[in-house]
């Protein structure tokens, strides 16, 4: 029996409006990006858990685009409370106003994880 890989499982959850990351039963650490083995201890017992969604902007940049192409947007690295870092964006504010240290909260929008001010 084929079991879908962790990337498929992650995307499937997002398509259902659920943001989940993995947690290792071996060492107790959270894992993101989805994997088969824990990068901390090598265990293969990774379970899906719902994170708090709370995080802090670690880094951000503005991608400049023509208005006809959707306009400028930000790309941010966000550290979640659970100790993982993910790349996303901060929505609902001007891209150039995103700051390092800004507190944000995750949400699922159109099958993707994005952040808004906490």
JSON list of C-alpha atoms in Angstrom, two decimals:
[
{"chain": "A", "resi": 1, "resn": "UNK", "atom": "CA", "xyz": [0.00, 0.00, 0.00]},
{"chain": "A", "resi": 2, "resn": "UNK", "atom": "CA", "xyz": [1.40, 3.39, -1.01]},
{"chain": "A", "resi": 3, "resn": "UNK", "atom": "CA", "xyz": [1.18, 6.12, 1.60]},
{"chain": "A", "resi": 4, "resn": "UNK", "atom": "CA", "xyz": [1.33, 9.68, 0.25]},
{"chain": "A", "resi": 5, "resn": "UNK", "atom": "CA", "xyz": [4.56, 11.47, 1.13]},
{"chain": "A", "resi": 6, "resn": "UNK", "atom": "CA", "xyz": [4.78, 14.26, 3.69]},
{"chain": "A", "resi": 7, "resn": "UNK", "atom": "CA", "xyz": [4.67, 17.05, 1.07]},
{"chain": "A", "resi": 8, "resn": "UNK", "atom": "CA", "xyz": [1.39, 15.67, -0.31]},
{"chain": "A", "resi": 9, "resn": "UNK", "atom": "CA", "xyz": [-0.02, 15.29, 3.20]},
{"chain": "A", "resi": 10, "resn": "UNK", "atom": "CA", "xyz": [0.93, 18.87, 4.08]},
{"chain": "A", "resi": 11, "resn": "UNK", "atom": "CA", "xyz": [-0.65, 20.27, 0.89]},
{"chain": "A", "resi": 12, "resn": "UNK", "atom": "CA", "xyz": [-3.78, 18.15, 1.42]},
{"chain": "A", "resi": 13, "resn": "UNK", "atom": "CA", "xyz": [-4.23, 19.61, 4.91]},
{"chain": "A", "resi": 14, "resn": "UNK", "atom": "CA", "xyz": [-3.77, 23.14, 3.57]},
{"chain": "A", "resi": 15, "resn": "UNK", "atom": "CA", "xyz": [-6.38, 22.50, 0.87]},
{"chain": "A", "resi": 16, "resn": "UNK", "atom": "CA", "xyz": [-8.77, 21.60, 3.72]},
{"chain": "A", "resi": 17, "resn": "UNK", "atom": "CA", "xyz": [-7.94, 24.88, 5.50]},
{"chain": "A", "resi": 18, "resn": "UNK", "atom": "CA", "xyz": [-5.73, 23.22, 8.14]},
{"chain": "A", "resi": 19, "resn": "UNK", "atom": "CA", "xyz": [-2.21, 24.41, 8.93]},
{"chain": "A", "resi": 20, "resn": "UNK", "atom": "CA", "xyz": [-0.22, 21.62, 10.55]},
{"chain": "A", "resi": 21, "resn": "UNK", "atom": "CA", "xyz": [3.46, 20.92, 11.07]},
{"chain": "A", "resi": 22, "resn": "UNK", "atom": "CA", "xyz": [5.21, 17.78, 12.22]},
{"chain": "A", "resi": 23, "resn": "UNK", "atom": "CA", "xyz": [6.38, 16.88, 15.71]},
{"chain": "A", "resi": 24, "resn": "UNK", "atom": "CA", "xyz": [8.87, 14.10, 16.39]},
{"chain": "A", "resi": 25, "resn": "UNK", "atom": "CA", "xyz": [7.83, 11.43, 18.89]},
{"chain": "A", "resi": 26, "resn": "UNK", "atom": "CA", "xyz": [11.51, 10.57, 19.36]},
{"chain": "A", "resi": 27, "resn": "UNK", "atom": "CA", "xyz": [12.95, 13.90, 20.50]},
{"chain": "A", "resi": 28, "resn": "UNK", "atom": "CA", "xyz": [9.82, 16.05, 20.88]},
{"chain": "A", "resi": 29, "resn": "UNK", "atom": "CA", "xyz": [10.99, 18.76, 18.48]},
{"chain": "A", "resi": 30, "resn": "UNK", "atom": "CA", "xyz": [8.80, 20.32, 15.82]},
{"chain": "A", "resi": 31, "resn": "UNK", "atom": "CA", "xyz": [9.75, 19.95, 12.17]},
{"chain": "A", "resi": 32, "resn": "UNK", "atom": "CA", "xyz": [9.07, 22.10, 9.13]},
{"chain": "A", "resi": 33, "resn": "UNK", "atom": "CA", "xyz": [9.42, 21.56, 6.05]},
{"chain": "A", "resi": 34, "resn": "UNK", "atom": "CA", "xyz": [7.57, 18.20, 5.99]},
{"chain": "A", "resi": 35, "resn": "UNK", "atom": "CA", "xyz": [9.92, 15.23, 6.04]},
{"chain": "A", "resi": 36, "resn": "UNK", "atom": "CA", "xyz": [10.03, 11.47, 6.42]},
{"chain": "A", "resi": 37, "resn": "UNK", "atom": "CA", "xyz": [12.78, 11.53, 9.07]},
{"chain": "A", "resi": 38, "resn": "UNK", "atom": "CA", "xyz": [13.39, 13.96, 11.92]},
{"chain": "A", "resi": 39, "resn": "UNK", "atom": "CA", "xyz": [16.35, 16.21, 11.05]},
{"chain": "A", "resi": 40, "resn": "UNK", "atom": "CA", "xyz": [17.18, 16.49, 14.78]},
{"chain": "A", "resi": 41, "resn": "UNK", "atom": "CA", "xyz": [17.39, 12.83, 15.83]},
{"chain": "A", "resi": 42, "resn": "UNK", "atom": "CA", "xyz": [16.73, 10.73, 12.71]},
{"chain": "A", "resi": 43, "resn": "UNK", "atom": "CA", "xyz": [13.54, 9.11, 14.05]},
{"chain": "A", "resi": 44, "resn": "UNK", "atom": "CA", "xyz": [10.78, 8.21, 11.61]},
{"chain": "A", "resi": 45, "resn": "UNK", "atom": "CA", "xyz": [7.91, 8.88, 14.04]},
{"chain": "A", "resi": 46, "resn": "UNK", "atom": "CA", "xyz": [6.68, 12.28, 12.89]},
{"chain": "A", "resi": 47, "resn": "UNK", "atom": "CA", "xyz": [3.09, 13.18, 13.75]},
{"chain": "A", "resi": 48, "resn": "UNK", "atom": "CA", "xyz": [1.03, 16.07, 12.39]},
{"chain": "A", "resi": 49, "resn": "UNK", "atom": "CA", "xyz": [0.09, 18.72, 14.97]},
{"chain": "A", "resi": 50, "resn": "UNK", "atom": "CA", "xyz": [-1.59, 22.11, 14.81]},
{"chain": "A", "resi": 51, "resn": "UNK", "atom": "CA", "xyz": [0.88, 24.86, 15.76]},
{"chain": "A", "resi": 52, "resn": "UNK", "atom": "CA", "xyz": [-0.16, 27.91, 17.76]},
{"chain": "A", "resi": 53, "resn": "UNK", "atom": "CA", "xyz": [0.32, 29.94, 14.59]},
{"chain": "A", "resi": 54, "resn": "UNK", "atom": "CA", "xyz": [2.04, 32.70, 16.56]},
{"chain": "A", "resi": 55, "resn": "UNK", "atom": "CA", "xyz": [5.37, 33.85, 15.25]},
{"chain": "A", "resi": 56, "resn": "UNK", "atom": "CA", "xyz": [7.88, 36.65, 14.82]},
{"chain": "A", "resi": 57, "resn": "UNK", "atom": "CA", "xyz": [9.26, 38.03, 11.56]},
{"chain": "A", "resi": 58, "resn": "UNK", "atom": "CA", "xyz": [12.91, 36.99, 11.29]},
{"chain": "A", "resi": 59, "resn": "UNK", "atom": "CA", "xyz": [13.56, 38.65, 7.93]},
{"chain": "A", "resi": 60, "resn": "UNK", "atom": "CA", "xyz": [11.65, 40.31, 5.12]},
{"chain": "A", "resi": 61, "resn": "UNK", "atom": "CA", "xyz": [12.17, 41.70, 1.66]},
{"chain": "A", "resi": 62, "resn": "UNK", "atom": "CA", "xyz": [9.98, 43.50, -0.84]},
{"chain": "A", "resi": 63, "resn": "UNK", "atom": "CA", "xyz": [9.54, 42.08, -4.32]},
{"chain": "A", "resi": 64, "resn": "UNK", "atom": "CA", "xyz": [8.82, 44.89, -6.76]},
{"chain": "A", "resi": 65, "resn": "UNK", "atom": "CA", "xyz": [6.29, 44.20, -9.51]},
{"chain": "A", "resi": 66, "resn": "UNK", "atom": "CA", "xyz": [4.40, 46.33, -11.96]},
{"chain": "A", "resi": 67, "resn": "UNK", "atom": "CA", "xyz": [0.86, 47.17, -10.84]},
{"chain": "A", "resi": 68, "resn": "UNK", "atom": "CA", "xyz": [-0.45, 45.27, -13.88]},
{"chain": "A", "resi": 69, "resn": "UNK", "atom": "CA", "xyz": [1.33, 42.18, -12.50]},
{"chain": "A", "resi": 70, "resn": "UNK", "atom": "CA", "xyz": [-0.24, 42.47, -9.04]},
{"chain": "A", "resi": 71, "resn": "UNK", "atom": "CA", "xyz": [2.00, 45.11, -7.50]},
{"chain": "A", "resi": 72, "resn": "UNK", "atom": "CA", "xyz": [4.67, 44.84, -4.83]},
{"chain": "A", "resi": 73, "resn": "UNK", "atom": "CA", "xyz": [4.58, 42.12, -2.18]},
{"chain": "A", "resi": 74, "resn": "UNK", "atom": "CA", "xyz": [6.77, 40.94, 0.68]},
{"chain": "A", "resi": 75, "resn": "UNK", "atom": "CA", "xyz": [8.50, 37.65, 1.28]},
{"chain": "A", "resi": 76, "resn": "UNK", "atom": "CA", "xyz": [9.15, 36.97, 4.96]},
{"chain": "A", "resi": 77, "resn": "UNK", "atom": "CA", "xyz": [10.90, 34.38, 7.07]},
{"chain": "A", "resi": 78, "resn": "UNK", "atom": "CA", "xyz": [8.83, 33.79, 10.19]},
{"chain": "A", "resi": 79, "resn": "UNK", "atom": "CA", "xyz": [9.94, 31.96, 13.34]},
{"chain": "A", "resi": 80, "resn": "UNK", "atom": "CA", "xyz": [7.02, 30.10, 14.88]},
{"chain": "A", "resi": 81, "resn": "UNK", "atom": "CA", "xyz": [6.73, 29.62, 18.65]},
{"chain": "A", "resi": 82, "resn": "UNK", "atom": "CA", "xyz": [7.32, 25.92, 18.08]},
{"chain": "A", "resi": 83, "resn": "UNK", "atom": "CA", "xyz": [10.89, 26.64, 16.95]},
{"chain": "A", "resi": 84, "resn": "UNK", "atom": "CA", "xyz": [10.56, 26.21, 13.19]},
{"chain": "A", "resi": 85, "resn": "UNK", "atom": "CA", "xyz": [11.17, 28.86, 10.54]},
{"chain": "A", "resi": 86, "resn": "UNK", "atom": "CA", "xyz": [9.05, 29.16, 7.42]},
{"chain": "A", "resi": 87, "resn": "UNK", "atom": "CA", "xyz": [8.96, 31.34, 4.34]},
{"chain": "A", "resi": 88, "resn": "UNK", "atom": "CA", "xyz": [5.68, 33.09, 3.63]},
{"chain": "A", "resi": 89, "resn": "UNK", "atom": "CA", "xyz": [4.35, 36.63, 3.47]},
{"chain": "A", "resi": 90, "resn": "UNK", "atom": "CA", "xyz": [2.69, 39.11, 5.79]},
{"chain": "A", "resi": 91, "resn": "UNK", "atom": "CA", "xyz": [-0.71, 40.07, 4.38]},
{"chain": "A", "resi": 92, "resn": "UNK", "atom": "CA", "xyz": [-2.99, 43.07, 4.89]},
{"chain": "A", "resi": 93, "resn": "UNK", "atom": "CA", "xyz": [-0.20, 45.62, 5.32]},
{"chain": "A", "resi": 94, "resn": "UNK", "atom": "CA", "xyz": [2.01, 47.47, 2.85]},
{"chain": "A", "resi": 95, "resn": "UNK", "atom": "CA", "xyz": [5.00, 45.26, 1.96]},
{"chain": "A", "resi": 96, "resn": "UNK", "atom": "CA", "xyz": [7.56, 47.90, 2.94]},
{"chain": "A", "resi": 97, "resn": "UNK", "atom": "CA", "xyz": [6.07, 48.18, 6.47]},
{"chain": "A", "resi": 98, "resn": "UNK", "atom": "CA", "xyz": [6.95, 44.61, 7.48]},
{"chain": "A", "resi": 99, "resn": "UNK", "atom": "CA", "xyz": [9.66, 44.77, 10.15]},
{"chain": "A", "resi": 100, "resn": "UNK", "atom": "CA", "xyz": [12.00, 42.29, 11.81]},
{"chain": "A", "resi": 101, "resn": "UNK", "atom": "CA", "xyz": [10.61, 41.37, 15.23]},
{"chain": "A", "resi": 102, "resn": "UNK", "atom": "CA", "xyz": [7.00, 42.04, 14.22]},
{"chain": "A", "resi": 103, "resn": "UNK", "atom": "CA", "xyz": [4.54, 39.65, 15.91]},
{"chain": "A", "resi": 104, "resn": "UNK", "atom": "CA", "xyz": [2.36, 37.78, 13.45]},
{"chain": "A", "resi": 105, "resn": "UNK", "atom": "CA", "xyz": [-0.28, 35.04, 13.38]},
{"chain": "A", "resi": 106, "resn": "UNK", "atom": "CA", "xyz": [-0.66, 32.34, 10.70]},
{"chain": "A", "resi": 107, "resn": "UNK", "atom": "CA", "xyz": [-3.78, 31.72, 8.66]},
{"chain": "A", "resi": 108, "resn": "UNK", "atom": "CA", "xyz": [-4.62, 29.61, 5.64]},
{"chain": "A", "resi": 109, "resn": "UNK", "atom": "CA", "xyz": [-5.72, 31.56, 2.57]},
{"chain": "A", "resi": 110, "resn": "UNK", "atom": "CA", "xyz": [-6.24, 30.03, -0.87]},
{"chain": "A", "resi": 111, "resn": "UNK", "atom": "CA", "xyz": [-4.42, 26.86, 0.18]},
{"chain": "A", "resi": 112, "resn": "UNK", "atom": "CA", "xyz": [-1.31, 28.70, 1.41]},
{"chain": "A", "resi": 113, "resn": "UNK", "atom": "CA", "xyz": [-0.04, 29.77, 4.82]},
{"chain": "A", "resi": 114, "resn": "UNK", "atom": "CA", "xyz": [0.27, 33.52, 5.20]},
{"chain": "A", "resi": 115, "resn": "UNK", "atom": "CA", "xyz": [0.63, 35.75, 8.23]},
{"chain": "A", "resi": 116, "resn": "UNK", "atom": "CA", "xyz": [-1.22, 38.78, 9.55]},
{"chain": "A", "resi": 117, "resn": "UNK", "atom": "CA", "xyz": [-0.36, 41.09, 12.42]},
{"chain": "A", "resi": 118, "resn": "UNK", "atom": "CA", "xyz": [-0.95, 39.48, 15.80]}
]
